[in-house]
Amino acid sequence: MEGPLSAAVVMKPGDVPLADWRAIWLDAEVRLDPACAPRIAGSAAAIERILGRGEPVYGINTGFGKLASVRIEAADLATLQRNIVLSHAAGAGEATPAAIVRLMLALKLASLAQGASGVRPETIAMLERLLAAGITPVVPAQGSVGASGDLAPLAHMAAAMIGVGEADTPAGRRPAVDALAAAGLAPLALGPKEGLALLNGTQFSTANALAALFEAEGLYRSALVTGALSTEAAKGSDTPFDHRIHVLRRQPGQIETADALRALMAGSAIRASHLKDDERVQDPYCLRCQPQVMGAALDILRQAATTLGFEANGVSDNPLIFVAEAGSGGDEALSGGNFHAEPVAFAADMIALAVCEIGSLAERRVAMLVDPALSGLPAFLTPKPGLNSGFMIPQVTAAALVSENKQKAYPASVDSIPTSANQEDHVSMAAHGARRLLSMTANATAVIGIELLAAAQGCDFHRPLASSAPLEAVRGLLRAQVPHLDDDRHFHPDMEAAIALIRSGAVVAAAAAASLPGVA
């Protein structure tokens, strides 16, 4: 992952590209396009007109969920909105990472600022000011089933806005009311529908899924580099990456992946050394089928990116406020189900499958490299096997991480459990499906880091032959921090260094001479 971006994102609600969401994830400043102010004010005014008609409207002057038939008197409307925030702030578990909560705040801002939720300009301004001041509500990570919105997580976010709960600030964690005061802000007094508007929506699930998508893109590109380096270490063939093979299959991700692998190996003296006298007719699948497996992962990551791009720019509130046009007969509050996060759940499951397979294929390459019968290299990549164990246990660690990811990759979207006295009888489980993803990308990143070490060690045995310029740049980057393994030493620091190079994006940057496909 690259470092923080300094340029501000000017958010145009409904039209925010994924690149801007990535920048926000990386801590860019957020500013709301002032052109959306009339829509916000018009929507808030419509709420007042709807109330003036005296008709029951869900969430504005009625109870919530199964209690929708209970009418609320005008004198209690403000209490109603405060109560929904306090009662729904019932999350459990560890605090959500601050970067995820910050992305969630920005997603909620983009949704409400489209003028379909009936919130006042001052409520929009509070979200902007929290982002600008670095005030991040403490949001327990567990408690959403991904329908009726991410109610509990968003309630904890909203609670901080009204001065309840805790928030992380540049000065540390403190009570939310104190965090607001330190930034010169007074707790927000919620108007009609505003508590419900803040709680309804898929922003928690979407924030987690977007963050994982951005991590998965870096993971995919890093695995291309280490996969090519492993192919070199095993003196594998680049023939399976021939463009003509993949054009016949017509799968776009496969074609781009093969082209990238071929470019990564172009000009390699290691490859040239065995072009004519290689006794192996075909390499193992973990080398030969990289375009097919990694290309399929690329394609579904792109599908997930499309879905999440729509969701991030959509409005997932309920009910939705439609401001009357001249001669149309009045403002409307329409109840629907945009809060149901099934699209996000499906996208999260696709990301999980891709991340799992990227790590799984990489682990198979590590297993191949440490096996002399398959790689032709010294056993466990050590010059003195027996006395030294070399890469024996790092491969075991990679296998453990891959198996953990396999267990986590089971689709969350196929699960459902009725809630709210069966009023909310089918839910998406998007929050859980998205929340598991960052731990999965961390596991797979560690596997790719182990492969980087193993592949570089394998290539060392081919000296003085060198690989291609991009792959030699990567090997040089690693060797500047981790020397060749001669005799056994404390292995964990080597792994941590390699994993950090993968996580930071440095490996992809070092191989920049070869063009690597992107997801979003």
PDB file of N, CA and C in Angstrom, residues 414-461:
ATOM      1  N   VAL A 414     -24.623 -16.336   1.607  1.00  0.00           N
ATOM      2  CA  VAL A 414     -25.611 -17.417   1.578  1.00  0.00           C
ATOM      3  C   VAL A 414     -26.277 -17.611   2.933  1.00  0.00           C
ATOM      4  N   ASP A 415     -25.811 -16.883   3.927  1.00  0.00           N
ATOM      5  CA  ASP A 415     -26.378 -16.991   5.260  1.00  0.00           C
ATOM      6  C   ASP A 415     -27.422 -15.896   5.462  1.00  0.00           C
ATOM      7  N   SER A 416     -28.375 -16.160   6.306  1.00  0.00           N
ATOM      8  CA  SER A 416     -29.365 -15.165   6.699  1.00  0.00           C
ATOM      9  C   SER A 416     -29.958 -15.591   8.021  1.00  0.00           C
ATOM     10  N   ILE A 417     -30.430 -14.599   8.794  1.00  0.00           N
ATOM     11  CA  ILE A 417     -31.084 -14.899  10.060  1.00  0.00           C
ATOM     12  C   ILE A 417     -32.134 -13.821  10.305  1.00  0.00           C
ATOM     13  N   PRO A 418     -33.367 -14.193  10.625  1.00  0.00           N
ATOM     14  CA  PRO A 418     -34.414 -13.188  10.821  1.00  0.00           C
ATOM     15  C   PRO A 418     -34.131 -12.320  12.048  1.00  0.00           C
ATOM     16  N   THR A 419     -34.481 -11.034  11.957  1.00  0.00           N
ATOM     17  CA  THR A 419     -34.311 -10.102  13.070  1.00  0.00           C
ATOM     18  C   THR A 419     -35.564  -9.248  13.206  1.00  0.00           C
ATOM     19  N   SER A 420     -35.603  -8.446  14.262  1.00  0.00           N
ATOM     20  CA  SER A 420     -36.679  -7.490  14.521  1.00  0.00           C
ATOM     21  C   SER A 420     -38.050  -8.158  14.474  1.00  0.00           C
ATOM     22  N   ALA A 421     -38.194  -9.230  15.249  1.00  0.00           N
ATOM     23  CA  ALA A 421     -39.463  -9.944  15.358  1.00  0.00           C
ATOM     24  C   ALA A 421     -40.008 -10.345  13.992  1.00  0.00           C
ATOM     25  N   ASN A 422     -39.071 -10.796  13.120  1.00  0.00           N
ATOM     26  CA  ASN A 422     -39.389 -11.292  11.775  1.00  0.00           C
ATOM     27  C   ASN A 422     -39.862 -10.224  10.798  1.00  0.00           C
ATOM     28  N   GLN A 423     -39.821  -8.967  11.202  1.00  0.00           N
ATOM     29  CA  GLN A 423     -40.084  -7.899  10.237  1.00  0.00           C
ATOM     30  C   GLN A 423     -38.952  -7.843   9.220  1.00  0.00           C
ATOM     31  N   GLU A 424     -37.757  -8.022   9.705  1.00  0.00           N
ATOM     32  CA  GLU A 424     -36.564  -8.011   8.848  1.00  0.00           C
ATOM     33  C   GLU A 424     -36.121  -9.465   8.701  1.00  0.00           C
ATOM     34  N   ASP A 425     -36.787 -10.171   7.783  1.00  0.00           N
ATOM     35  CA  ASP A 425     -36.694 -11.634   7.762  1.00  0.00           C
ATOM     36  C   ASP A 425     -35.660 -12.194   6.803  1.00  0.00           C
ATOM     37  N   HIS A 426     -34.979 -11.349   6.056  1.00  0.00           N
ATOM     38  CA  HIS A 426     -33.879 -11.813   5.209  1.00  0.00           C
ATOM     39  C   HIS A 426     -32.802 -10.742   5.205  1.00  0.00           C
ATOM     40  N   VAL A 427     -31.600 -11.135   5.581  1.00  0.00           N
ATOM     41  CA  VAL A 427     -30.504 -10.172   5.694  1.00  0.00           C
ATOM     42  C   VAL A 427     -29.301 -10.665   4.882  1.00  0.00           C
ATOM     43  N   SER A 428     -28.360  -9.761   4.632  1.00  0.00           N
ATOM     44  CA  SER A 428     -27.290 -10.048   3.665  1.00  0.00           C
ATOM     45  C   SER A 428     -26.005 -10.590   4.273  1.00  0.00           C
ATOM     46  N   MET A 429     -25.751 -10.291   5.531  1.00  0.00           N
ATOM     47  CA  MET A 429     -24.484 -10.614   6.194  1.00  0.00           C
ATOM     48  C   MET A 429     -23.290  -9.927   5.513  1.00  0.00           C
ATOM     49  N   ALA A 430     -23.558  -8.803   4.863  1.00  0.00           N
ATOM     50  CA  ALA A 430     -22.481  -8.088   4.166  1.00  0.00           C
ATOM     51  C   ALA A 430     -21.421  -7.574   5.128  1.00  0.00           C
ATOM     52  N   ALA A 431     -21.844  -7.147   6.314  1.00  0.00           N
ATOM     53  CA  ALA A 431     -20.869  -6.585   7.255  1.00  0.00           C
ATOM     54  C   ALA A 431     -19.824  -7.628   7.642  1.00  0.00           C
ATOM     55  N   HIS A 432     -20.293  -8.820   7.986  1.00  0.00           N
ATOM     56  CA  HIS A 432     -19.340  -9.887   8.318  1.00  0.00           C
ATOM     57  C   HIS A 432     -18.514 -10.254   7.091  1.00  0.00           C
ATOM     58  N   GLY A 433     -19.171 -10.365   5.937  1.00  0.00           N
ATOM     59  CA  GLY A 433     -18.456 -10.747   4.724  1.00  0.00           C
ATOM     60  C   GLY A 433     -17.359  -9.767   4.370  1.00  0.00           C
ATOM     61  N   ALA A 434     -17.618  -8.482   4.591  1.00  0.00           N
ATOM     62  CA  ALA A 434     -16.613  -7.469   4.273  1.00  0.00           C
ATOM     63  C   ALA A 434     -15.562  -7.336   5.367  1.00  0.00           C
ATOM     64  N   ARG A 435     -16.001  -7.483   6.626  1.00  0.00           N
ATOM     65  CA  ARG A 435     -15.092  -7.268   7.751  1.00  0.00           C
ATOM     66  C   ARG A 435     -13.976  -8.316   7.813  1.00  0.00           C
ATOM     67  N   ARG A 436     -14.242  -9.534   7.327  1.00  0.00           N
ATOM     68  CA  ARG A 436     -13.218 -10.589   7.385  1.00  0.00           C
ATOM     69  C   ARG A 436     -12.096 -10.351   6.383  1.00  0.00           C
ATOM     70  N   LEU A 437     -12.318  -9.456   5.385  1.00  0.00           N
ATOM     71  CA  LEU A 437     -11.435  -9.403   4.221  1.00  0.00           C
ATOM     72  C   LEU A 437     -10.038  -8.871   4.542  1.00  0.00           C
ATOM     73  N   LEU A 438      -9.932  -7.865   5.400  1.00  0.00           N
ATOM     74  CA  LEU A 438      -8.601  -7.323   5.680  1.00  0.00           C
ATOM     75  C   LEU A 438      -7.712  -8.347   6.376  1.00  0.00           C
ATOM     76  N   SER A 439      -8.296  -9.199   7.217  1.00  0.00           N
ATOM     77  CA  SER A 439      -7.475 -10.263   7.816  1.00  0.00           C
ATOM     78  C   SER A 439      -7.058 -11.272   6.760  1.00  0.00           C
ATOM     79  N   MET A 440      -7.917 -11.494   5.770  1.00  0.00           N
ATOM     80  CA  MET A 440      -7.558 -12.409   4.685  1.00  0.00           C
ATOM     81  C   MET A 440      -6.450 -11.816   3.823  1.00  0.00           C
ATOM     82  N   THR A 441      -6.534 -10.530   3.500  1.00  0.00           N
ATOM     83  CA  THR A 441      -5.467  -9.921   2.697  1.00  0.00           C
ATOM     84  C   THR A 441      -4.151  -9.897   3.478  1.00  0.00           C
ATOM     85  N   ALA A 442      -4.240  -9.720   4.797  1.00  0.00           N
ATOM     86  CA  ALA A 442      -3.015  -9.756   5.612  1.00  0.00           C
ATOM     87  C   ALA A 442      -2.390 -11.143   5.563  1.00  0.00           C
ATOM     88  N   ASN A 443      -3.214 -12.192   5.658  1.00  0.00           N
ATOM     89  CA  ASN A 443      -2.690 -13.559   5.562  1.00  0.00           C
ATOM     90  C   ASN A 443      -2.025 -13.798   4.211  1.00  0.00           C
ATOM     91  N   ALA A 444      -2.717 -13.407   3.144  1.00  0.00           N
ATOM     92  CA  ALA A 444      -2.170 -13.635   1.808  1.00  0.00           C
ATOM     93  C   ALA A 444      -0.923 -12.797   1.569  1.00  0.00           C
ATOM     94  N   THR A 445      -0.885 -11.599   2.120  1.00  0.00           N
ATOM     95  CA  THR A 445       0.307 -10.761   1.994  1.00  0.00           C
ATOM     96  C   THR A 445       1.512 -11.441   2.637  1.00  0.00           C
ATOM     97  N   ALA A 446       1.292 -12.080   3.777  1.00  0.00           N
ATOM     98  CA  ALA A 446       2.391 -12.806   4.422  1.00  0.00           C
ATOM     99  C   ALA A 446       2.861 -13.971   3.557  1.00  0.00           C
ATOM    100  N   VAL A 447       1.934 -14.658   2.905  1.00  0.00           N
ATOM    101  CA  VAL A 447       2.310 -15.754   2.006  1.00  0.00           C
ATOM    102  C   VAL A 447       3.156 -15.224   0.855  1.00  0.00           C
ATOM    103  N   ILE A 448       2.749 -14.095   0.280  1.00  0.00           N
ATOM    104  CA  ILE A 448       3.509 -13.512  -0.832  1.00  0.00           C
ATOM    105  C   ILE A 448       4.883 -13.055  -0.343  1.00  0.00           C
ATOM    106  N   GLY A 449       4.951 -12.550   0.886  1.00  0.00           N
ATOM    107  CA  GLY A 449       6.253 -12.178   1.442  1.00  0.00           C
ATOM    108  C   GLY A 449       7.178 -13.381   1.571  1.00  0.00           C
ATOM    109  N   ILE A 450       6.637 -14.506   2.027  1.00  0.00           N
ATOM    110  CA  ILE A 450       7.426 -15.744   2.109  1.00  0.00           C
ATOM    111  C   ILE A 450       7.868 -16.176   0.718  1.00  0.00           C
ATOM    112  N   GLU A 451       6.985 -16.068  -0.261  1.00  0.00           N
ATOM    113  CA  GLU A 451       7.380 -16.447  -1.616  1.00  0.00           C
ATOM    114  C   GLU A 451       8.495 -15.540  -2.143  1.00  0.00           C
ATOM    115  N   LEU A 452       8.421 -14.254  -1.819  1.00  0.00           N
ATOM    116  CA  LEU A 452       9.490 -13.345  -2.250  1.00  0.00           C
ATOM    117  C   LEU A 452      10.840 -13.825  -1.731  1.00  0.00           C
ATOM    118  N   LEU A 453      10.898 -14.200  -0.463  1.00  0.00           N
ATOM    119  CA  LEU A 453      12.150 -14.710   0.111  1.00  0.00           C
ATOM    120  C   LEU A 453      12.594 -15.996  -0.571  1.00  0.00           C
ATOM    121  N   ALA A 454      11.662 -16.922  -0.757  1.00  0.00           N
ATOM    122  CA  ALA A 454      12.014 -18.218  -1.339  1.00  0.00           C
ATOM    123  C   ALA A 454      12.450 -18.079  -2.789  1.00  0.00           C
ATOM    124  N   ALA A 455      11.737 -17.257  -3.547  1.00  0.00           N
ATOM    125  CA  ALA A 455      12.065 -17.089  -4.964  1.00  0.00           C
ATOM    126  C   ALA A 455      13.421 -16.421  -5.134  1.00  0.00           C
ATOM    127  N   ALA A 456      13.693 -15.405  -4.316  1.00  0.00           N
ATOM    128  CA  ALA A 456      15.001 -14.742  -4.398  1.00  0.00           C
ATOM    129  C   ALA A 456      16.118 -15.709  -4.005  1.00  0.00           C
ATOM    130  N   GLN A 457      15.877 -16.517  -2.979  1.00  0.00           N
ATOM    131  CA  GLN A 457      16.873 -17.512  -2.570  1.00  0.00           C
ATOM    132  C   GLN A 457      17.109 -18.509  -3.695  1.00  0.00           C
ATOM    133  N   GLY A 458      16.039 -18.941  -4.347  1.00  0.00           N
ATOM    134  CA  GLY A 458      16.202 -19.880  -5.455  1.00  0.00           C
ATOM    135  C   GLY A 458      16.992 -19.290  -6.599  1.00  0.00           C
ATOM    136  N   CYS A 459      16.718 -18.030  -6.928  1.00  0.00           N
ATOM    137  CA  CYS A 459      17.462 -17.375  -8.012  1.00  0.00           C
ATOM    138  C   CYS A 459      18.937 -17.200  -7.665  1.00  0.00           C
ATOM    139  N   ASP A 460      19.223 -17.048  -6.368  1.00  0.00           N
ATOM    140  CA  ASP A 460      20.626 -16.906  -5.954  1.00  0.00           C
ATOM    141  C   ASP A 460      21.459 -18.119  -6.370  1.00  0.00           C
ATOM    142  N   PHE A 461      20.837 -19.288  -6.408  1.00  0.00           N
ATOM    143  CA  PHE A 461      21.583 -20.499  -6.768  1.00  0.00           C
ATOM    144  C   PHE A 461      21.952 -20.526  -8.254  1.00  0.00           C
TER     145      PHE A 461
END
